[in-house]
Short mmCIF file of C-alpha atoms in Angstrom, two decimals:
data_model
loop_
_atom_site.label_atom_id
_atom_site.label_comp_id
_atom_site.label_asym_id
_atom_site.label_seq_id
_atom_site.Cartn_x
_atom_site.Cartn_y
_atom_site.Cartn_z
CA MET A 1 -55.78 57.90 46.97
CA THR A 2 -52.68 58.26 49.04
CA ILE A 3 -53.45 55.08 50.96
CA ARG A 4 -53.85 53.21 47.63
CA SER A 5 -50.76 54.54 46.24
CA GLN A 6 -48.81 53.71 49.49
CA MET A 7 -50.23 50.20 49.27
CA ARG A 8 -49.09 49.92 45.79
CA LYS A 9 -45.59 51.08 46.68
CA TRP A 10 -45.43 48.61 49.58
CA LYS A 11 -46.52 45.78 47.34
CA SER A 12 -43.93 46.71 44.73
CA ASN A 13 -41.30 46.84 47.33
CA LEU A 14 -42.32 43.43 48.62
CA GLY A 15 -42.27 41.98 45.06
CA TRP A 16 -38.77 43.37 44.49
CA GLY A 17 -37.59 42.13 47.78
CA VAL A 18 -38.76 38.56 47.22
CA ALA A 19 -37.20 38.61 43.71
CA TRP A 20 -33.87 39.95 45.09
CA PHE A 21 -33.88 37.39 47.91
CA GLY A 22 -34.57 34.53 45.34
CA THR A 23 -31.74 35.76 43.23
CA ALA A 24 -29.33 36.03 46.09
CA LEU A 25 -30.12 32.49 47.23
CA VAL A 26 -29.42 31.07 43.78
CA LEU A 27 -26.28 33.10 43.40
CA PHE A 28 -25.08 32.11 46.90
CA GLY A 29 -25.46 28.47 46.10
CA LEU A 30 -23.67 28.89 42.81
CA PHE A 31 -20.71 30.89 44.21
CA HIS A 32 -20.38 28.62 47.11
CA LEU A 33 -20.12 25.58 44.92
CA LEU A 34 -17.64 27.37 42.58
CA TRP A 35 -15.63 28.70 45.46
CA THR A 36 -15.37 25.22 47.12
CA VAL A 37 -14.49 23.47 43.79
CA LEU A 38 -12.01 26.21 42.73
CA SER A 39 -10.26 26.83 46.03
CA LYS A 40 -9.93 23.13 46.95
CA GLY A 41 -9.23 22.20 43.40
CA ILE A 42 -6.50 24.70 42.69
CA THR A 43 -4.72 23.99 45.96
CA SER A 44 -4.82 20.27 45.48
CA PHE A 45 -4.10 20.12 41.75
CA ARG A 46 -0.58 19.24 40.60
CA TRP A 47 0.51 19.39 36.95
CA ASP A 48 1.93 15.89 37.23
CA MET A 49 -1.61 14.58 37.76
CA LEU A 50 -2.02 15.04 34.01
CA THR A 51 0.84 12.66 33.26
CA THR A 52 0.51 9.95 35.94
CA VAL A 53 -2.19 7.38 36.52
CA THR A 54 -4.13 6.70 39.70
CA HIS A 55 -2.43 4.45 42.32
CA GLY A 56 -4.91 3.22 44.81
CA VAL A 57 -6.35 6.41 46.31
CA ALA A 58 -3.32 8.60 45.30
CA GLY A 59 -1.33 9.31 42.20
CA GLY A 60 -2.77 11.26 39.13
CA LEU A 61 -5.67 11.49 36.89
CA GLN A 62 -4.28 10.72 33.37
CA ASN A 63 -6.23 7.50 33.09
CA ALA A 64 -9.49 9.28 34.15
CA ILE A 65 -8.87 12.26 31.75
CA LEU A 66 -8.06 9.99 28.84
CA GLY A 67 -10.99 7.69 29.73
CA THR A 68 -13.35 10.68 29.76
CA PHE A 69 -12.13 11.73 26.41
CA GLU A 70 -12.56 8.18 24.93
CA LEU A 71 -16.11 7.89 26.31
CA ILE A 72 -17.04 11.34 24.98
CA LEU A 73 -15.53 10.58 21.68
CA ILE A 74 -17.46 7.32 21.32
CA SER A 75 -20.71 8.90 22.40
CA THR A 76 -20.31 11.98 20.16
CA VAL A 77 -19.43 9.97 17.20
CA ILE A 78 -22.66 8.11 17.55
CA ALA A 79 -24.93 10.78 18.96
CA ALA A 80 -24.01 13.66 16.77
CA PRO A 81 -24.82 12.16 13.29
CA LEU A 82 -27.91 10.44 14.72
CA GLY A 83 -29.16 13.44 16.57
CA ILE A 84 -28.52 15.78 13.77
CA LEU A 85 -30.10 13.53 11.07
CA GLY A 86 -33.04 12.90 13.42
CA GLY A 87 -33.46 16.60 13.97
CA VAL A 88 -33.32 17.17 10.20
CA TYR A 89 -36.00 14.47 9.77
CA VAL A 90 -38.37 15.84 12.38
CA SER A 91 -37.98 19.50 11.21
CA GLU A 92 -38.09 18.95 7.42
CA PHE A 93 -39.49 15.62 6.43
CA ALA A 94 -41.69 14.13 9.00
CA HIS A 95 -45.44 14.46 8.85
CA THR A 96 -46.84 16.79 11.52
CA LYS A 97 -48.15 13.81 13.50
CA VAL A 98 -45.01 11.74 13.26
CA ALA A 99 -42.95 14.67 14.21
CA SER A 100 -44.98 15.37 17.39
CA VAL A 101 -44.74 11.68 18.32
CA ILE A 102 -40.97 11.73 17.93
CA ARG A 103 -40.77 14.99 19.79
CA PHE A 104 -42.77 13.53 22.65
CA LEU A 105 -40.54 10.48 22.76
CA THR A 106 -37.40 12.51 22.93
CA GLU A 107 -38.97 14.52 25.75
CA VAL A 108 -39.68 11.15 27.60
CA LEU A 109 -36.12 9.95 26.88
CA SER A 110 -34.53 13.20 28.22
CA GLY A 111 -36.74 12.88 31.26
CA VAL A 112 -35.55 9.31 32.16
CA PRO A 113 -33.35 9.37 35.19
CA SER A 114 -29.81 8.87 34.07
CA ILE A 115 -29.19 5.99 36.65
CA VAL A 116 -32.04 4.07 34.87
CA ILE A 117 -30.21 4.50 31.52
CA GLY A 118 -27.10 3.17 33.38
CA TYR A 119 -28.98 0.20 34.67
CA PHE A 120 -30.52 -0.51 31.38
CA GLY A 121 -27.11 -0.38 29.69
CA TYR A 122 -25.84 -2.74 32.34
CA LEU A 123 -28.55 -5.29 31.78
CA LEU A 124 -28.50 -5.07 27.97
CA MET A 125 -24.87 -4.46 27.02
CA VAL A 126 -22.70 -5.46 29.98
CA LEU A 127 -24.58 -8.62 30.87
CA ASN A 128 -26.74 -9.73 28.01
CA TRP A 129 -24.47 -8.83 25.13
CA GLY A 130 -21.43 -9.82 27.18
CA TRP A 131 -19.45 -6.62 26.65
CA GLY A 132 -18.54 -6.33 30.26
CA PHE A 133 -17.74 -2.98 31.81
CA SER A 134 -16.31 -1.14 28.80
CA ALA A 135 -15.87 1.94 26.88
CA LEU A 136 -18.40 0.99 24.33
CA ALA A 137 -21.08 0.24 26.91
CA GLY A 138 -20.30 3.52 28.68
CA GLY A 139 -20.27 5.42 25.43
CA ILE A 140 -23.57 4.13 24.25
CA ALA A 141 -25.09 4.92 27.69
CA LEU A 142 -23.82 8.50 27.27
CA THR A 143 -25.18 8.54 23.75
CA ILE A 144 -28.72 7.85 25.10
CA ILE A 145 -28.31 10.97 27.35
CA MET A 146 -26.92 13.22 24.56
CA LEU A 147 -29.19 12.12 21.68
CA PRO A 148 -32.40 13.89 22.58
CA TYR A 149 -30.58 16.97 23.39
CA ILE A 150 -28.86 17.11 20.01
CA LEU A 151 -32.00 16.12 18.15
CA ARG A 152 -34.02 18.90 19.77
CA THR A 153 -31.45 21.64 19.32
CA THR A 154 -31.01 20.72 15.66
CA GLU A 155 -34.69 20.77 15.10
CA SER A 156 -35.18 24.07 16.76
CA SER A 157 -32.25 25.62 14.91
CA LEU A 158 -33.66 24.49 11.54
CA GLN A 159 -37.10 25.68 12.52
CA GLN A 160 -35.67 29.26 13.07
CA VAL A 161 -34.62 29.37 9.38
CA PRO A 162 -37.35 31.42 7.64
CA LEU A 163 -39.71 29.65 5.30
CA ALA A 164 -38.61 32.24 2.73
CA GLN A 165 -35.21 30.63 2.59
CA ARG A 166 -36.74 27.25 1.90
CA GLU A 167 -39.13 28.66 -0.80
CA GLY A 168 -36.35 30.47 -2.45
CA ALA A 169 -34.34 27.22 -2.73
CA TRP A 170 -37.44 25.22 -3.90
CA ALA A 171 -38.19 27.98 -6.41
CA LEU A 172 -34.68 27.43 -7.96
CA GLY A 173 -35.62 23.79 -8.57
CA MET A 174 -33.93 22.22 -5.58
CA THR A 175 -35.32 19.02 -4.03
CA ARG A 176 -36.18 19.14 -0.39
CA PHE A 177 -32.92 17.38 0.39
CA GLN A 178 -30.90 19.74 -1.82
CA ALA A 179 -32.63 22.74 -0.12
CA ILE A 180 -31.45 21.50 3.20
CA SER A 181 -27.97 20.27 2.30
CA ARG A 182 -27.16 23.45 0.28
CA VAL A 183 -29.12 26.26 1.80
CA VAL A 184 -31.09 25.78 5.00
CA TRP A 185 -28.33 24.15 7.09
CA ARG A 186 -26.04 27.06 6.80
CA PRO A 187 -27.87 29.58 8.89
CA ALA A 188 -28.69 26.84 11.38
CA ALA A 189 -25.11 25.47 11.64
CA GLY A 190 -24.11 27.69 14.60
CA GLY A 191 -27.11 26.47 16.58
CA ILE A 192 -26.52 22.88 15.61
CA ALA A 193 -22.79 23.05 16.68
CA THR A 194 -23.87 24.67 19.89
CA GLY A 195 -26.30 21.81 20.61
CA VAL A 196 -23.67 19.20 20.01
CA LEU A 197 -21.09 21.03 22.32
CA MET A 198 -23.65 21.47 25.08
CA ALA A 199 -24.45 17.79 24.79
CA VAL A 200 -20.67 17.06 25.12
CA ALA A 201 -20.62 19.21 28.25
CA ILE A 202 -23.63 17.36 29.63
CA GLY A 203 -22.09 14.05 28.80
CA MET A 204 -18.84 14.92 30.47
CA GLY A 205 -20.60 15.75 33.77
CA GLU A 206 -22.60 12.60 33.83
CA THR A 207 -21.78 9.90 36.43
CA ALA A 208 -24.80 7.76 36.87
CA PRO A 209 -25.03 6.21 33.33
CA LEU A 210 -21.35 5.24 33.51
CA LEU A 211 -21.34 3.57 36.96
CA TYR A 212 -23.09 0.49 35.73
CA THR A 213 -21.46 0.48 32.28
CA ALA A 214 -17.87 1.76 32.14
CA GLY A 215 -16.53 0.38 35.46
CA TRP A 216 -13.29 1.84 36.58
CA SER A 217 -9.69 1.34 35.70
CA SER A 218 -6.50 2.83 37.17
CA LEU A 219 -4.75 2.16 33.90
CA ASN A 220 -4.87 4.34 30.77
CA PRO A 221 -7.57 3.35 28.37
CA THR A 222 -6.61 0.94 25.56
CA TRP A 223 -8.50 1.04 22.24
CA HIS A 224 -10.33 -2.17 23.29
CA LEU A 225 -13.96 -1.18 22.94
CA THR A 226 -15.40 -4.18 24.91
CA GLY A 227 -14.24 -6.25 27.75
CA HIS A 228 -11.92 -3.62 29.23
CA GLN A 229 -13.02 -1.27 32.07
CA VAL A 230 -12.31 2.44 31.62
CA GLY A 231 -11.77 5.27 34.23
CA TYR A 232 -13.37 8.68 34.00
CA LEU A 233 -13.23 11.99 35.93
CA THR A 234 -16.76 11.96 37.47
CA TYR A 235 -15.97 8.59 38.98
CA VAL A 236 -13.02 10.05 40.87
CA VAL A 237 -15.17 12.90 42.18
CA TRP A 238 -17.99 10.55 43.19
CA THR A 239 -15.91 7.85 44.88
CA TYR A 240 -12.83 9.49 46.27
CA ILE A 241 -14.62 12.22 48.06
CA GLU A 242 -15.91 9.58 50.48
CA GLN A 243 -12.56 8.05 51.27
CA PRO A 244 -10.95 8.97 54.59
CA TYR A 245 -7.57 9.90 53.04
CA PRO A 246 -6.43 13.44 52.17
CA GLU A 247 -4.77 12.19 48.92
CA ALA A 248 -8.09 10.82 47.83
CA HIS A 249 -9.78 14.22 48.55
CA ALA A 250 -7.06 15.96 46.61
CA LEU A 251 -7.73 13.69 43.59
CA ALA A 252 -11.46 14.24 43.77
CA TYR A 253 -11.22 18.02 43.98
CA SER A 254 -8.71 18.11 41.21
CA ALA A 255 -10.96 16.04 38.98
CA ALA A 256 -13.91 18.37 39.73
CA PHE A 257 -11.68 21.30 39.03
CA LEU A 258 -10.61 19.90 35.66
CA LEU A 259 -14.19 19.15 34.69
CA LEU A 260 -15.25 22.70 35.63
CA VAL A 261 -12.42 24.17 33.50
CA ILE A 262 -13.16 21.93 30.48
CA ILE A 263 -16.95 22.64 30.55
CA LEU A 264 -16.27 26.31 31.02
CA VAL A 265 -14.08 26.32 27.90
CA ILE A 266 -16.79 24.43 25.99
CA HIS A 267 -19.34 27.18 27.11
CA LEU A 268 -17.04 29.90 25.92
CA VAL A 269 -16.68 28.25 22.60
CA VAL A 270 -20.50 27.96 22.47
CA ARG A 271 -20.93 31.62 23.22
CA ILE A 272 -18.47 32.66 20.54
CA LEU A 273 -20.24 30.30 18.02
CA VAL A 274 -23.66 31.74 18.93
CA LYS A 275 -22.42 35.31 18.56
CA ARG A 276 -20.90 34.56 15.19
CA ALA A 277 -24.05 32.81 14.05
CA THR A 278 -26.24 35.80 15.12
CA VAL A 279 -23.87 38.31 13.41
CA ALA A 280 -24.09 36.25 10.23
CA ALA A 281 -27.96 36.00 10.40
CA LYS A 282 -28.11 39.84 10.55
CA MET B 1 -38.00 30.83 -26.57
CA SER B 2 -40.61 31.37 -24.00
CA GLN B 3 -44.04 29.67 -24.21
CA SER B 4 -47.50 30.70 -23.22
CA ILE B 5 -49.35 29.31 -20.19
CA SER B 6 -52.85 28.05 -20.42
CA VAL B 7 -54.77 27.72 -17.13
CA GLU B 8 -57.99 25.78 -17.12
CA ASN B 9 -60.44 25.57 -14.27
CA LEU B 10 -57.81 26.02 -11.61
CA ARG B 11 -58.94 25.62 -8.02
CA ALA B 12 -56.77 25.86 -4.95
CA TRP B 13 -57.57 25.05 -1.32
CA TYR B 14 -56.05 25.76 2.13
CA GLY B 15 -57.43 22.77 3.96
CA ASP B 16 -61.23 23.12 3.36
CA HIS B 17 -61.04 26.70 2.35
CA LEU B 18 -61.42 27.20 -1.40
CA THR B 19 -59.11 30.11 -2.30
CA LEU B 20 -59.24 29.96 -6.14
CA LYS B 21 -62.62 29.16 -7.63
CA GLY B 22 -61.94 27.89 -11.07
CA ILE B 23 -59.61 30.26 -12.92
CA THR B 24 -59.33 29.90 -16.67
CA MET B 25 -56.98 32.18 -18.58
CA GLU B 26 -54.19 32.29 -21.13
CA LEU B 27 -50.96 33.96 -20.20
CA GLU B 28 -49.22 35.03 -23.30
CA ALA B 29 -45.54 34.44 -24.19
CA ASN B 30 -43.19 37.36 -24.28
CA ARG B 31 -45.66 39.54 -22.52
CA ALA B 32 -45.90 40.78 -18.97
CA THR B 33 -49.22 40.07 -17.34
CA ALA B 34 -50.22 41.82 -14.17
CA ILE B 35 -52.57 40.28 -11.53
CA ILE B 36 -54.32 42.88 -9.55
CA GLY B 37 -56.96 42.73 -6.88
CA PRO B 38 -57.57 43.46 -3.12
CA SER B 39 -55.74 41.56 -0.36
CA GLY B 40 -56.96 37.99 0.02
CA CYS B 41 -58.35 37.70 -3.52
CA GLY B 42 -56.08 34.79 -4.39
CA LYS B 43 -53.55 36.54 -6.64
CA SER B 44 -50.51 35.25 -4.72
CA THR B 45 -52.07 31.78 -4.49
CA PHE B 46 -52.62 31.94 -8.21
CA ILE B 47 -48.96 32.39 -9.12
CA ARG B 48 -47.74 30.01 -6.47
CA CYS B 49 -49.81 27.44 -8.38
CA LEU B 50 -47.91 28.26 -11.53
CA ASN B 51 -44.64 26.89 -10.02
CA ARG B 52 -46.33 24.36 -7.78
CA LEU B 53 -45.21 26.05 -4.58
CA HIS B 54 -48.87 26.19 -3.31
CA GLU B 55 -48.81 22.41 -2.76
CA THR B 56 -45.82 22.61 -0.48
CA ILE B 57 -48.00 24.33 2.31
CA PRO B 58 -49.46 21.85 4.66
CA HIS B 59 -53.04 21.08 3.53
CA GLY B 60 -52.49 23.04 0.28
CA ARG B 61 -54.38 21.43 -2.59
CA VAL B 62 -54.91 22.18 -6.30
CA SER B 63 -57.10 20.90 -9.13
CA GLY B 64 -57.51 21.75 -12.78
CA SER B 65 -54.73 21.98 -15.35
CA ILE B 66 -51.90 24.36 -16.19
CA LYS B 67 -50.15 23.86 -19.41
CA LEU B 68 -46.86 25.38 -20.43
CA GLY B 69 -46.89 25.06 -24.18
CA ASP B 70 -48.08 21.45 -24.64
CA GLU B 71 -46.85 20.22 -21.30
CA ASP B 72 -49.12 19.82 -18.27
CA LEU B 73 -47.19 21.29 -15.29
CA TYR B 74 -49.12 19.10 -12.90
CA ARG B 75 -47.98 15.95 -14.71
CA MET B 76 -44.27 16.89 -14.32
CA ASP B 77 -41.94 16.60 -11.32
CA PRO B 78 -42.38 19.77 -9.36
CA VAL B 79 -38.68 20.21 -9.31
CA ASP B 80 -38.50 20.27 -13.11
CA VAL B 81 -41.45 22.65 -13.21
CA ARG B 82 -39.56 25.17 -11.06
CA ARG B 83 -36.47 24.96 -13.20
CA VAL B 84 -38.63 26.40 -16.14
CA VAL B 85 -40.81 28.55 -14.05
CA GLY B 86 -38.69 30.91 -11.93
CA MET B 87 -39.97 33.08 -9.15
CA VAL B 88 -39.14 36.33 -7.33
CA PHE B 89 -40.79 36.81 -3.94
CA GLN B 90 -42.37 39.71 -2.23
CA LYS B 91 -39.55 40.19 0.28
CA ALA B 92 -36.01 39.74 -1.12
CA ASN B 93 -34.74 36.42 0.15
CA PRO B 94 -31.11 36.02 -0.86
CA PHE B 95 -29.27 33.24 0.85
CA PRO B 96 -27.71 35.09 3.76
CA THR B 97 -24.63 32.94 4.44
CA MET B 98 -23.56 32.93 0.84
CA SER B 99 -21.67 35.52 -1.27
CA ILE B 100 -23.21 37.50 -4.00
CA PHE B 101 -21.65 35.29 -6.61
CA GLU B 102 -22.60 32.07 -4.83
CA ASN B 103 -26.36 33.24 -4.64
CA VAL B 104 -26.45 33.31 -8.42
CA ALA B 105 -24.21 30.32 -9.04
CA LEU B 106 -25.92 27.96 -6.75
CA GLY B 107 -28.94 27.27 -9.06
CA LEU B 108 -26.43 26.50 -11.89
CA ARG B 109 -24.55 24.07 -9.78
CA ILE B 110 -27.67 22.33 -8.72
CA GLY B 111 -28.64 22.08 -12.27
CA GLY B 112 -25.41 20.24 -13.11
CA VAL B 113 -23.19 22.97 -14.65
CA ARG B 114 -19.68 21.90 -13.70
CA SER B 115 -17.44 24.09 -15.83
CA LYS B 116 -16.12 26.92 -13.73
CA ALA B 117 -15.75 29.20 -16.82
CA GLU B 118 -19.29 28.59 -17.77
CA ILE B 119 -20.51 29.35 -14.19
CA ILE B 120 -18.60 32.64 -14.11
CA GLU B 121 -19.89 33.59 -17.53
CA ARG B 122 -23.52 32.83 -16.75
CA VAL B 123 -23.42 34.58 -13.26
CA GLU B 124 -22.14 37.71 -15.05
CA LYS B 125 -24.82 37.45 -17.72
CA SER B 126 -27.60 37.10 -15.20
CA LEU B 127 -26.27 39.88 -13.01
CA ARG B 128 -26.17 42.18 -16.16
CA MET B 129 -29.73 41.11 -17.11
CA ALA B 130 -30.82 42.13 -13.60
CA ALA B 131 -29.00 45.46 -14.00
CA LEU B 132 -26.83 44.75 -10.92
CA TRP B 133 -23.50 43.87 -12.53
CA ASP B 134 -22.02 47.37 -12.43
CA GLU B 135 -22.89 47.77 -8.80
CA VAL B 136 -21.44 44.47 -7.52
CA LYS B 137 -18.76 43.39 -10.12
CA ASP B 138 -15.99 44.44 -7.73
CA ARG B 139 -17.42 42.82 -4.68
CA LEU B 140 -18.80 39.43 -5.80
CA ARG B 141 -17.28 37.72 -2.79
CA GLU B 142 -19.08 39.84 -0.25
CA PRO B 143 -22.09 38.40 1.55
CA ALA B 144 -25.40 38.98 -0.19
CA THR B 145 -26.74 40.55 2.98
CA ALA B 146 -24.22 43.48 2.47
CA LEU B 147 -26.52 44.82 -0.38
CA SER B 148 -29.33 47.30 0.00
CA GLY B 149 -32.95 46.03 -0.12
CA GLY B 150 -33.39 47.11 -3.67
CA GLN B 151 -30.09 45.46 -4.72
CA GLN B 152 -31.01 42.28 -2.90
CA GLN B 153 -34.24 42.04 -4.83
CA ARG B 154 -32.36 42.45 -8.08
CA LEU B 155 -29.93 39.84 -6.91
CA CYS B 156 -32.92 37.50 -6.46
CA ILE B 157 -34.09 38.31 -9.96
CA ALA B 158 -30.56 37.47 -11.23
CA ARG B 159 -30.65 34.24 -9.22
CA ALA B 160 -34.01 33.34 -10.89
CA LEU B 161 -32.71 34.18 -14.31
CA ALA B 162 -29.43 32.31 -14.01
CA ILE B 163 -31.10 28.88 -14.56
CA GLU B 164 -32.68 30.27 -17.76
CA PRO B 165 -36.34 29.65 -17.03
CA GLU B 166 -39.06 30.27 -19.60
CA VAL B 167 -41.38 31.99 -17.29
CA LEU B 168 -40.72 34.56 -14.47
CA LEU B 169 -43.19 34.85 -11.68
CA MET B 170 -43.03 37.95 -9.56
CA ASP B 171 -45.00 38.12 -6.24
CA GLU B 172 -45.36 41.80 -5.39
CA PRO B 173 -41.60 42.22 -6.08
CA THR B 174 -41.45 45.97 -5.16
CA SER B 175 -43.89 46.11 -2.22
CA ALA B 176 -40.84 46.34 0.25
CA LEU B 177 -38.74 48.75 -1.95
CA ASP B 178 -38.41 52.45 -2.05
CA PRO B 179 -39.56 54.42 -5.18
CA GLY B 180 -36.04 54.44 -6.74
CA SER B 181 -35.47 50.79 -6.38
CA THR B 182 -39.06 50.14 -7.54
CA LEU B 183 -38.40 52.11 -10.71
CA ARG B 184 -35.33 50.05 -11.45
CA VAL B 185 -37.15 46.68 -11.04
CA GLU B 186 -39.95 48.08 -13.37
CA GLU B 187 -37.44 48.93 -16.02
CA LEU B 188 -36.11 45.49 -15.59
CA VAL B 189 -39.52 43.95 -16.22
CA GLN B 190 -39.87 46.08 -19.38
CA ALA B 191 -36.52 44.82 -20.59
CA LEU B 192 -37.03 41.17 -19.78
CA LYS B 193 -40.52 40.61 -21.15
CA SER B 194 -39.20 40.40 -24.73
CA SER B 195 -37.61 37.17 -23.77
CA TYR B 196 -39.77 35.70 -20.99
CA THR B 197 -43.32 35.09 -20.03
CA ILE B 198 -43.72 37.36 -17.06
CA VAL B 199 -46.61 37.15 -14.49
CA ILE B 200 -46.45 39.99 -11.87
CA VAL B 201 -48.73 40.26 -8.90
CA THR B 202 -49.06 43.76 -7.64
CA HIS B 203 -51.02 45.90 -5.24
CA ASN B 204 -49.93 48.97 -7.05
CA MET B 205 -52.11 49.81 -9.99
CA GLN B 206 -49.81 52.39 -11.41
CA GLN B 207 -47.24 49.71 -11.57
CA ALA B 208 -49.61 47.37 -13.50
CA ALA B 209 -50.28 50.17 -15.78
CA ARG B 210 -46.65 50.95 -16.32
CA VAL B 211 -45.32 47.46 -16.93
CA ALA B 212 -47.98 45.12 -18.00
CA ASP B 213 -49.36 44.38 -21.49
CA LYS B 214 -52.38 42.61 -20.10
CA THR B 215 -53.93 42.80 -16.74
CA ALA B 216 -56.19 40.47 -14.81
CA PHE B 217 -58.40 41.56 -11.97
CA PHE B 218 -59.08 39.02 -9.23
CA LEU B 219 -61.85 39.22 -6.65
CA ASN B 220 -62.63 36.59 -3.89
CA GLY B 221 -60.83 33.87 -5.79
CA GLU B 222 -62.42 34.53 -9.13
CA LEU B 223 -61.12 36.11 -12.32
CA ILE B 224 -63.41 39.06 -12.92
CA GLU B 225 -61.85 40.63 -15.99
CA TYR B 226 -58.87 39.97 -18.06
CA ALA B 227 -57.88 42.23 -20.94
CA ASP B 228 -55.29 44.60 -22.37
CA THR B 229 -54.04 46.83 -19.63
CA ALA B 230 -55.17 49.95 -21.26
CA ILE B 231 -58.70 48.57 -21.46
CA ILE B 232 -58.76 47.49 -17.83
CA PHE B 233 -57.75 50.95 -16.55
CA THR B 234 -59.83 52.98 -19.06
CA LYS B 235 -62.95 51.17 -20.01
CA PRO B 236 -63.41 48.06 -18.07
CA SER B 237 -66.54 46.10 -18.83
CA ASP B 238 -67.24 44.94 -15.31
CA LYS B 239 -68.56 47.34 -12.66
CA ARG B 240 -66.45 45.75 -9.96
CA THR B 241 -63.21 46.19 -11.95
CA GLU B 242 -64.14 49.79 -12.49
CA ASP B 243 -64.80 50.34 -8.75
CA TYR B 244 -61.50 48.83 -7.91
CA VAL B 245 -59.24 50.58 -10.42
CA THR B 246 -60.88 53.92 -9.60
CA GLY B 247 -60.10 53.31 -5.93
CA ARG B 248 -63.64 52.89 -4.62
CA PHE B 249 -62.69 49.80 -2.62
CA GLY B 250 -59.73 47.48 -2.04
#
């Protein structure tokens, strides 16, 4: 009796110990990363980086910041409507079998390594279609990354709206489309917006799909969609950290710091949206 | 003017499972008809066939005919059917992100009413018919979810009445309500039946006795007995009806 209870206690302690150790390991990695980026980022960041462009390995980040925004704008403009409409289709209109095929394909798509998407974009858009390294090629490569994410979050947000809401709308003589456009989307809107914003955050942090498609430019982006290369923040992080110059490191850490801040802000907005959506649902 | 509904040999399936096994009955205009029977007897399925909601369920299937007046509901567009056959559900389902006013007005807007004055007038009329106006007239802009459960159910009744249907289907409308709210909904049914054909599914036999002119007893997907309510509850002709209404099973 006592031996058994001692054994049980010992096993319980062991279990807790392993769990704590695992948690500590994860947190250590996270905090070390944050600490490195923040401490080196804050000390190397200068406000004039926001207003000057890159010169060789020194200068500022304005071109990369504007380029990132241009790429995200292009990809969001394409991915958000496609992803949301696709999610609505899968959730509300598609036959069960068609829906499961689309769901499977989006899972496959989101599992494709991002460098493969970059290379695919390079072969198709940069070379075959003759767009060259360009904002449009980069934006479409990011679209492919963001699309499955937006589609899935839209679908799952709509699926969470109770059937009673749909039946209430149908019973008033609404068509399926009216039921969605007038009633069902509203409780799901917070979730859908969250999905789009998370996709934006994911897109901002991507490097691999852009390496083969967007190129790099130390000039501010123009509104030429094709034929002109465009700079972006993750490129600075990826390339300049390997240069043997302190100015290059300063740029790389500042770019990482900026990305971290922007993505943090996006996550805060998402949290507020989710909170408001859950309050509304109650 | 409301019209009667004649149901002929109505069968309904969920996949391969036959839930309604050939129902034939006449639901009279300007009367309240109660459908009673134990759980799983097909009473909800039956009224969900009357506004063609049953077929929205995956693998839901229907055969037979249902006529409203001279028109065969199963030859009409289901969207048009649901504009003349309104429904109130077991659990109040107001649209949670909309105001009280908007919940009632939406059906009108969908139906093509553009005039603001007309919408305001008809929303008020519907809320009055649902005996909710006095409680909400000063807070029409508040979210529908701010109302109590009983008020929400009356809001759903107002929402269904706003589009001026001829038939009102009620699927256990008071099963989630407290006795006070239940009483108010029952009074409402009494008041509304002079102008609508009302079909009310209920688990509560006292409720059927209180509100319905005629009562139908369903068992295992079949219509066992259909007669004046007083007869069903005092001298039913079928043994199974008698066993059910006297509480021997169900």
